[in-house]
Short mmCIF file of C-alpha atoms in Angstrom, two decimals:
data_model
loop_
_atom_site.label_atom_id
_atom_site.label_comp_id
_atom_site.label_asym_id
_atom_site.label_seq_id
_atom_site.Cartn_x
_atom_site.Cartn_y
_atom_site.Cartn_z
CA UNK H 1 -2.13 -8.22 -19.84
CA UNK H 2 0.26 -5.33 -20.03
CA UNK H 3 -1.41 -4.15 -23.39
CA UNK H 4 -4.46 -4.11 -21.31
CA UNK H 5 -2.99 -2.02 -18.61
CA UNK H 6 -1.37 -0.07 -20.47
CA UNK H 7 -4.87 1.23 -22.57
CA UNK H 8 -6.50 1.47 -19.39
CA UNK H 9 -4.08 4.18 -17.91
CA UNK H 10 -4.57 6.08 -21.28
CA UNK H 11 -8.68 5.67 -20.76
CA UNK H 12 -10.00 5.28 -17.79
CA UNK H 13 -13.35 4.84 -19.18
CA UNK H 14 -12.62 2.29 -21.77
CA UNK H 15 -14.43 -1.20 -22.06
CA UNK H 16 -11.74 -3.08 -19.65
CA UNK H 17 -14.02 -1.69 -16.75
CA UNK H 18 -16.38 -4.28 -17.20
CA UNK H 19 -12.98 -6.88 -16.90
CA UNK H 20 -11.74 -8.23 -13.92
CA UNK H 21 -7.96 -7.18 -13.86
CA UNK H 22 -5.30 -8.73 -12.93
CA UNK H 23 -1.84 -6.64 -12.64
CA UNK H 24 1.77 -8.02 -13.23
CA UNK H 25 3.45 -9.61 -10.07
CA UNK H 26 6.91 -10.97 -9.54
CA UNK H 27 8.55 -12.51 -6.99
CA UNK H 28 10.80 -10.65 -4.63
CA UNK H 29 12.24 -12.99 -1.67
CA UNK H 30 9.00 -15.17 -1.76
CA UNK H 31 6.40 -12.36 -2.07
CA UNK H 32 4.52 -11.23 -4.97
CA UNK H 33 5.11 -7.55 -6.02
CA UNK H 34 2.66 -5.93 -8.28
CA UNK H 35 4.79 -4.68 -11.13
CA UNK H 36 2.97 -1.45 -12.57
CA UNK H 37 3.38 1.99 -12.37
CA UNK H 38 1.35 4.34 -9.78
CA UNK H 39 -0.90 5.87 -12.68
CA UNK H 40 -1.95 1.41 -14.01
CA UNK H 41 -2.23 0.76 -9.78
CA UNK H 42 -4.63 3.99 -9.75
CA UNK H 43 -6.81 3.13 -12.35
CA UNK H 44 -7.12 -0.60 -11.88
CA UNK H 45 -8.24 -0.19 -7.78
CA UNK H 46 -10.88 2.40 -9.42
CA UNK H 47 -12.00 -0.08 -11.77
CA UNK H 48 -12.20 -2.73 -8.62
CA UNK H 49 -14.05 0.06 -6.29
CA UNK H 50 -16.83 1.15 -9.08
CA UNK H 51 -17.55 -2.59 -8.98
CA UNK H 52 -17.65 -3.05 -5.04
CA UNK H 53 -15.26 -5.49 -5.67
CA UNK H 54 -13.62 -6.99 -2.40
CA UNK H 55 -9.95 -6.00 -2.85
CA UNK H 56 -6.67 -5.79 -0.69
CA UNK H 57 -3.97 -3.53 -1.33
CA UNK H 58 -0.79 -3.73 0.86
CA UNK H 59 2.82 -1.03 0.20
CA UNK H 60 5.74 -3.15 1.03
CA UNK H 61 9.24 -2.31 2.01
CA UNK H 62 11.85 -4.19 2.87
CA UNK H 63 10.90 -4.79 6.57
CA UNK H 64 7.52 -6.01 4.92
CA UNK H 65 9.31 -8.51 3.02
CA UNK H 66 11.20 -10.00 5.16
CA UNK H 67 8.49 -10.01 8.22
CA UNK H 68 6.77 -12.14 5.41
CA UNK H 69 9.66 -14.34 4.69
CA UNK H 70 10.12 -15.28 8.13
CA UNK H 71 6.27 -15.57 9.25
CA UNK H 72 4.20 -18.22 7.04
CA UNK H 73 1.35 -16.36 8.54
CA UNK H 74 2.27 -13.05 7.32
CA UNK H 75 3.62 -14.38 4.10
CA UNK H 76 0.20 -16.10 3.52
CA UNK H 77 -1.50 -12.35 4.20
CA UNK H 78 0.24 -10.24 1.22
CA UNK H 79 -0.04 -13.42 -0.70
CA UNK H 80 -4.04 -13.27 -0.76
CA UNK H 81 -3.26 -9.31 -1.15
CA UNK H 82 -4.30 -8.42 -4.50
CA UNK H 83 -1.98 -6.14 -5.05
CA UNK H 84 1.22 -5.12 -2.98
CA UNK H 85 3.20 -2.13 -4.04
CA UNK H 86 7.57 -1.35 -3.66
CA UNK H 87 7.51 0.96 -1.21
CA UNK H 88 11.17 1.35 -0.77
CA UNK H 89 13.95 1.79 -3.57
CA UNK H 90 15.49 -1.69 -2.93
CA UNK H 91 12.32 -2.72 -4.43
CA UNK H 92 12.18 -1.01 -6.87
CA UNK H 93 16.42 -1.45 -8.05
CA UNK H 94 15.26 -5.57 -7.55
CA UNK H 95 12.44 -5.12 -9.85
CA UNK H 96 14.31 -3.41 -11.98
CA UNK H 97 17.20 -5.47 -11.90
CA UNK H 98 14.38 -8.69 -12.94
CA UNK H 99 13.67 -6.72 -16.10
CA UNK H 100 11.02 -4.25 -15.15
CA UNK H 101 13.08 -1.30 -15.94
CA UNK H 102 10.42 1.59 -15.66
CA UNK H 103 9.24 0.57 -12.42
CA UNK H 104 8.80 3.67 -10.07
CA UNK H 105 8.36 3.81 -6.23
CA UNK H 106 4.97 3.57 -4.89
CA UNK H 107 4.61 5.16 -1.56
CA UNK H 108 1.48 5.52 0.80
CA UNK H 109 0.84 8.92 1.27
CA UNK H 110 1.46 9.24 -3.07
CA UNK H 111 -1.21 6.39 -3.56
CA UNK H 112 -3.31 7.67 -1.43
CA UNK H 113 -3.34 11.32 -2.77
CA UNK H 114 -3.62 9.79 -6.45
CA UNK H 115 -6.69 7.80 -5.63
CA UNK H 116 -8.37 11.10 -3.87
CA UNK H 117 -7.66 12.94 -6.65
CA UNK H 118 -8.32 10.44 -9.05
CA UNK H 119 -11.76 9.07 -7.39
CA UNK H 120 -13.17 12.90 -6.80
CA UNK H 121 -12.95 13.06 -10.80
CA UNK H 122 -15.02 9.63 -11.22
CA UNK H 123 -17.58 9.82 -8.25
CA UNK H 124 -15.90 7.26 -6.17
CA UNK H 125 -16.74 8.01 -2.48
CA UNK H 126 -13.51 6.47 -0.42
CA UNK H 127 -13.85 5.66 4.22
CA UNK H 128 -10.88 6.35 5.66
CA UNK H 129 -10.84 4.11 9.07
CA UNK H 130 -7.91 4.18 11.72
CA UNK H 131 -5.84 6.97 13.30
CA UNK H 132 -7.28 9.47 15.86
CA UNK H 133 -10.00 11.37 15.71
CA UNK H 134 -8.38 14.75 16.18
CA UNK H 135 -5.81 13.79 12.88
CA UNK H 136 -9.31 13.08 11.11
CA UNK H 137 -10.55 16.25 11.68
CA UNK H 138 -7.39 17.87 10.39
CA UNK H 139 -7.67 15.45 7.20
CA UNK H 140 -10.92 16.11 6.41
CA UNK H 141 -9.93 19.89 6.59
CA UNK H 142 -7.08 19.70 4.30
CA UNK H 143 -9.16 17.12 1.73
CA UNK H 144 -11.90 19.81 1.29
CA UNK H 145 -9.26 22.40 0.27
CA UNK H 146 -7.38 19.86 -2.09
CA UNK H 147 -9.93 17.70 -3.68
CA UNK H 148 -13.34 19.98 -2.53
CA UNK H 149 -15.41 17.42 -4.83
CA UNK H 150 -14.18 14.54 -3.15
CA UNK H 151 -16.66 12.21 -1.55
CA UNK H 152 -15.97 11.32 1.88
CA UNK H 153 -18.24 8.22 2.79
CA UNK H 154 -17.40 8.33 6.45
CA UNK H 155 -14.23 8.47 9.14
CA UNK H 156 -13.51 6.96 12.04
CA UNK H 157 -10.81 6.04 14.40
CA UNK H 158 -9.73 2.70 14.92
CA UNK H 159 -8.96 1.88 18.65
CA UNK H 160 -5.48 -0.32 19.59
CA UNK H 161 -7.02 -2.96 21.40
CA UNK H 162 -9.36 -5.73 18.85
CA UNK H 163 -13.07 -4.70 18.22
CA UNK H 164 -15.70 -6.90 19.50
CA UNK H 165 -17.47 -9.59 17.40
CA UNK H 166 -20.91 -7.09 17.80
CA UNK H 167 -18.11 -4.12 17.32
CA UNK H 168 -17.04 -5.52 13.92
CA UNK H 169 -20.05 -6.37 12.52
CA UNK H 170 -21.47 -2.70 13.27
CA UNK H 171 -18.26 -1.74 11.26
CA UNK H 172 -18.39 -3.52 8.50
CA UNK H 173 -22.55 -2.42 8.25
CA UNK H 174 -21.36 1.17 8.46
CA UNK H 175 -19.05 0.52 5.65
CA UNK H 176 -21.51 -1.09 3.16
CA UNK H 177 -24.20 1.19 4.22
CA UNK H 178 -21.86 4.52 3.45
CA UNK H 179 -21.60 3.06 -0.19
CA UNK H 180 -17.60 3.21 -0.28
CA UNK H 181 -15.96 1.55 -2.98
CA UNK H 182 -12.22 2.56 -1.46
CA UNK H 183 -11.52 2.28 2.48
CA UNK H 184 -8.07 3.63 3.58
CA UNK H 185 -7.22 1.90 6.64
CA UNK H 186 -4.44 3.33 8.86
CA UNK H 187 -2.70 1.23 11.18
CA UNK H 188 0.94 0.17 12.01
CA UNK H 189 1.84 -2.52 10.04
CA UNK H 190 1.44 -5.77 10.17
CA UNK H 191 -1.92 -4.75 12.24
CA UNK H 192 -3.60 -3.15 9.41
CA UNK H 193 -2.65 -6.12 6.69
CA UNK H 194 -3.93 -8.84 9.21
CA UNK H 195 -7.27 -6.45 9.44
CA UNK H 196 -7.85 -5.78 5.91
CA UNK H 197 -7.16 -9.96 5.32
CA UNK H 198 -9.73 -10.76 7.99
CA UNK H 199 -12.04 -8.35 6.45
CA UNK H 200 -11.68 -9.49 2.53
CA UNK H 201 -14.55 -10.33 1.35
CA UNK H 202 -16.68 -9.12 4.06
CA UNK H 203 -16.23 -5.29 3.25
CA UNK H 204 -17.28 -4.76 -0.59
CA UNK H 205 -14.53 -2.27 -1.39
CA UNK H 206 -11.10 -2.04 -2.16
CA UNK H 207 -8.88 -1.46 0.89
CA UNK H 208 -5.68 -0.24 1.54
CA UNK H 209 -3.19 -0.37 4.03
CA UNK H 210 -1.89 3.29 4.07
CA UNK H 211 0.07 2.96 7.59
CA UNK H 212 1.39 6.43 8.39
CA UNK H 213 -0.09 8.04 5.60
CA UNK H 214 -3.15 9.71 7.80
CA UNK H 215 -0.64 12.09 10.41
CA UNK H 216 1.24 12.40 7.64
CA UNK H 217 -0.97 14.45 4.84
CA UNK H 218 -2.54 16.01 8.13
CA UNK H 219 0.73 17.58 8.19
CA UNK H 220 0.94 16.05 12.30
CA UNK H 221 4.11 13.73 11.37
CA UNK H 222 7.12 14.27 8.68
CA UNK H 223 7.20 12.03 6.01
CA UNK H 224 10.47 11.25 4.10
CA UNK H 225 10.69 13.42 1.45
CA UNK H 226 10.29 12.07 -2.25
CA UNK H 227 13.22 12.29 -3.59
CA UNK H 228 15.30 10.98 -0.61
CA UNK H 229 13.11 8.00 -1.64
CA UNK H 230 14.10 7.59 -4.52
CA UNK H 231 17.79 7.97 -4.98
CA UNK H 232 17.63 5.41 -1.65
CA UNK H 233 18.52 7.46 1.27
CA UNK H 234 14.86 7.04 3.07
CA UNK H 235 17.53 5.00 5.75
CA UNK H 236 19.44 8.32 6.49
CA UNK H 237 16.14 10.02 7.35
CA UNK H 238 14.72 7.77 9.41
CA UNK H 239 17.64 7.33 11.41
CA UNK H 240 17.96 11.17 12.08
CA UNK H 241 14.14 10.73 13.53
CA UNK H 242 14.68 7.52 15.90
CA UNK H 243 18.04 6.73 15.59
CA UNK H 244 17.68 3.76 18.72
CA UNK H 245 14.28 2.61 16.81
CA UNK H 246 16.19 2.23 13.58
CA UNK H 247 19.40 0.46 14.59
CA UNK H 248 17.25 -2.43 16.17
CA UNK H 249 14.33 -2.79 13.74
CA UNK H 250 15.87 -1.47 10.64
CA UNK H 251 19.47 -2.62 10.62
CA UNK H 252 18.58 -6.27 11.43
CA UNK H 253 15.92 -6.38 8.80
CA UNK H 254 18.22 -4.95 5.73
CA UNK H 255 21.08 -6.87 6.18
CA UNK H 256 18.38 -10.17 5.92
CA UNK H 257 17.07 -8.41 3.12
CA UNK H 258 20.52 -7.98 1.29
CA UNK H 259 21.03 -11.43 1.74
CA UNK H 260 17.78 -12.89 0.56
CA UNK H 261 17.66 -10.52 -2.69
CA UNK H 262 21.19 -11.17 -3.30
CA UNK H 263 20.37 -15.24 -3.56
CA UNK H 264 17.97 -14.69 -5.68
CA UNK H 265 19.55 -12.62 -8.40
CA UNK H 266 22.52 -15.06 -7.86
CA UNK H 267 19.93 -17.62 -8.62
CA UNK H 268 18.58 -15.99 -11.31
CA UNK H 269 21.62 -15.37 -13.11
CA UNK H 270 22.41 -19.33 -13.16
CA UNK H 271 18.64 -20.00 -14.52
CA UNK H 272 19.09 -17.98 -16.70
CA UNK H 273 22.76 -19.09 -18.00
#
């Protein structure tokens, strides 16, 4: 499997199209993480989305995680996700740590901009769904000036409260009818991966949970910057944004996550002895 993956980020039109792949997960605190860097993840959803294949994508971080370890419901969602990227450097170090030592931080609004610029090359037309309409209009501005042969199969807001049965169906309709083999859906999290699960395999096309990504490439919201990312100080920014916000949902959550990952590499170590 990782010779595969490997030839396929070299040649994207090579044979392995026609093959149903299957990316390297591990186990991080009881949820899989897809072990692959962003170039393999690109390539293998735009294998998935020139088939129409029924996918789920989910980007993890640590508040992911541990909303997963603590909710069997949750858990089972990025379980039956099909691929679920580190999205945070404790990830990544973890990964790392369990012997995947060029594994590279996978954000939302990088994955996203990949696959635009990445499915504009191949003919891939990709729905973005969720957000508002007026951060649509500024995304659709900004994709015409960065990827102008990018097809756009449709865009639409997603409204907070649930869509009707009739609602959904009209959605998913729209969907299928715009011919999209990629649908970026933006909603807070874990909203968006309970959608796309409900939705698996009744939208033919890869989806992916891209959160803030939308208000963020429409230039409406800050995003942290890269590199604070990836030397691990995405904490520092976050609190200098909503410092009240992140002491009560952030703080909690690491210090579970410290524990948990620390058990396991203590556990590790033993198995391994």
């Amino acid at each position: 499997m990782k010779e595969s993956m490997e030839m396929l980020a070299k040649d994207p039109n090579s044979e392995l199209f026609s093959t149903d792949i299957e990316p390297l997960r591990i186990d991080v605190i009881g949820s899989l993480i897809t072990a692959a860097p962003i170039d393999v993840l690109v390539n293998v959803i735009l294998v998935w989305a020139k088939q129409h294949k029924s996918k789920m994508v989910c980007i993890a971080n640590t508040h992911m995680l541990v909303d997963a370890h603590q909710k069997p419901s949750f858990g089972e969602v990025l379980k039956d996700s099909d691929i679920v990227t580190p999205n945070a450097m404790p990830l990544v170090w973890l990964l790392k740590r369990m012997g995947v030592k060029t594994q590279e931080i996978v954000t939302s609004l990088n994955l996203m901009q990949c696959l635009c610029q990445k499915a504009s090359q191949q003919k891939v037309s990709i729905f973005f769904l969720g957000s508002q309409s007026l951060i649509l209009q500024k995304m659709r501005h900004r994709l015409a000036q960065d990827f102008p042969e990018l097809l756009i199969a449709g865009m639409e807001p997603l409204p907070i409260r649930p869509l009707t049965l009739d609602q959904r169906q009209k959605l998913i309709q729209r969907i299928k009818h715009s011919g999209a083999g990629l649908v970026m859906v933006a909603y807070s999290s874990p909203k968006q991966e309970y959608w796309m699960a409900e939705h698996k395999n009744q939208i033919e096309a890869v989806m992916i949970g891209v959160g803030g990504a939308f208000p963020a490439y429409a230039g409406l919201n800050s995003s942290v910057p890269t590199w604070m990312k990836e030397i691990g100080f995405e904490w520092i920014y976050r609190f200098f944004q909503e410092p009240t916000k992140f002491w009560k949902k952030h703080v909690k959550t690491t210090s579970i996550f410290i524990h948990l990952a620390l058990n396991q590499i203590w556990n590790r170590y033993f198995e391994l002895r």
